[in-house]
Amino acid sequence: MKQITSLKEMSQHSRKIKDRGQSIGFVPTMGTLHEGHLSLIDAAKKKCDVVIISIFINPLQFSQSEDLKKYPRNLKKDKNTLKSFDPIILFTPSEKDLLPHNSSAVVDVEGLSKKLCGKSRPGHFRGVATIITKLFNIIRPDHVFLGEKDFQQQIIIKKLVKDLNYNIEVTSVKTLREYDGLAFSSRNTYFNERERKAAPILYKTLLRAKEAIEAGERDPRRLHYIMAQHVGREPIAKIDYVGLCDPSTLDDVKTIKGDILLAVAAHIGHTRLIDNMVVHAK
Ligand code: PAF
């Protein structure tokens, strides 16, 4: 496995790959790789000649009150995991190179970034969009692979690609779940036993709403109530939001028809979790 840390070397290496006529698949991550990340690498390997995975814990997407300092860091273990995917290129830029102190340009995908998680995490998606733009400019991928669990992030990056005229195809990959429905996430490593037991409440809430829609419930306010109530069944879960949205605009739906994004965010102990599911209502 080839590991590159220098921005210049990464750009030059990417150019060489392209000059050979090979396609580049890119998997951006913040490390602490789990099954969800591995499914993105699998998808990239199937579609592209060369796969580049980045590991960079992006300070721009954490607010002051958030968990940047204690965000899990496991580079040694991650490198071990990646061995089974060789050949693969691991890009691990340093913070001082990628975000020098005097850098002030930002990328903001307006509108979409203010909804759902954007309300309780102001600036988060600007941080994501800025770092992703920088990584795109350095790597120049043909394809980027993103998880559907972070549904909002994924559609924001799709919009960024379109609006900034990147010639990149965005592939979203289905959410992978643990045995009890909890979506794989690096933050799952924070849980104690009690919290881990409580965490699947998010997925169960999505399933409860899906069930209700399938049973004919067509009132968004009633569905909203059903979801909020369901999160409340878990005493240690603190709800941030539940939503029934248009999956392309993230606006609240007024009628339950066609594709609907069911979204939930809640704190389990000190850990904030999100989950999403798109359902189809006839
Ligand atoms: O999903 C993540 O891990 C991050 O938000 C990303 C896309 C790597 C940007 O830092």
PDB file of C-alpha atoms and ligand atoms in Angstrom, residues 26-31 37 54 56-58 61 71 124 127-129 131-132 135 146-147 150 153 157 186, ligand 1:
ATOM      1  CA  PHE A  26     -11.813   8.541  -4.214  1.00  0.00           C
ATOM      2  CA  VAL A  27     -13.070   7.621  -0.732  1.00  0.00           C
ATOM      3  CA  PRO A  28     -12.770  10.576   1.688  1.00  0.00           C
ATOM      4  CA  THR A  29     -12.748   9.606   5.384  1.00  0.00           C
ATOM      5  CA  MET A  30     -11.727  10.805   8.828  1.00  0.00           C
ATOM      6  CA  GLY A  31     -10.318   7.376   9.698  1.00  0.00           C
ATOM      7  CA  HIS A  37     -16.006   2.657   4.900  1.00  0.00           C
ATOM      8  CA  SER A  54      -7.933   9.925   2.394  1.00  0.00           C
ATOM      9  CA  PHE A  56      -7.938  13.555   7.532  1.00  0.00           C
ATOM     10  CA  ILE A  57      -9.734  14.655  10.675  1.00  0.00           C
ATOM     11  CA  ASN A  58     -11.057  17.952   9.449  1.00  0.00           C
ATOM     12  CA  GLN A  61     -16.297  20.670  10.448  1.00  0.00           C
ATOM     13  CA  TYR A  71     -12.458  12.159  17.942  1.00  0.00           C
ATOM     14  CA  HIS A 124     -20.391  22.081   9.833  1.00  0.00           C
ATOM     15  CA  GLY A 127     -16.253  22.840   6.782  1.00  0.00           C
ATOM     16  CA  VAL A 128     -17.063  19.638   4.906  1.00  0.00           C
ATOM     17  CA  ALA A 129     -17.535  21.430   1.550  1.00  0.00           C
ATOM     18  CA  ILE A 131     -12.151  20.348   2.739  1.00  0.00           C
ATOM     19  CA  ILE A 132     -13.795  18.208   0.052  1.00  0.00           C
ATOM     20  CA  LEU A 135      -9.198  17.252  -1.703  1.00  0.00           C
ATOM     21  CA  LEU A 146     -20.012   8.472  -0.086  1.00  0.00           C
ATOM     22  CA  GLY A 147     -22.215   6.704   2.447  1.00  0.00           C
ATOM     23  CA  ASP A 150     -24.743  10.929   5.931  1.00  0.00           C
ATOM     24  CA  GLN A 153     -23.567  15.498   3.365  1.00  0.00           C
ATOM     25  CA  ILE A 157     -21.391  17.210  -2.153  1.00  0.00           C
ATOM     26  CA  SER A 186     -16.735   5.886  13.907  1.00  0.00           C
TER      27      SER A 186
HETATM   28  O1  PAF B   1     -17.893  11.781   6.291  1.00  0.00           O
HETATM   29  C1  PAF B   1     -16.750  12.114   6.681  1.00  0.00           C
HETATM   30  O2  PAF B   1     -15.993  11.296   7.226  1.00  0.00           O
HETATM   31  C2  PAF B   1     -16.278  13.561   6.487  1.00  0.00           C
HETATM   32  O3  PAF B   1     -17.321  14.436   6.674  1.00  0.00           O
HETATM   33  C3  PAF B   1     -15.565  13.790   5.136  1.00  0.00           C
HETATM   34  C4  PAF B   1     -16.503  13.566   3.960  1.00  0.00           C
HETATM   35  C5  PAF B   1     -14.360  12.866   5.038  1.00  0.00           C
HETATM   36  C6  PAF B   1     -15.071  15.245   5.078  1.00  0.00           C
HETATM   37  O4  PAF B   1     -14.166  15.532   6.086  1.00  0.00           O
END
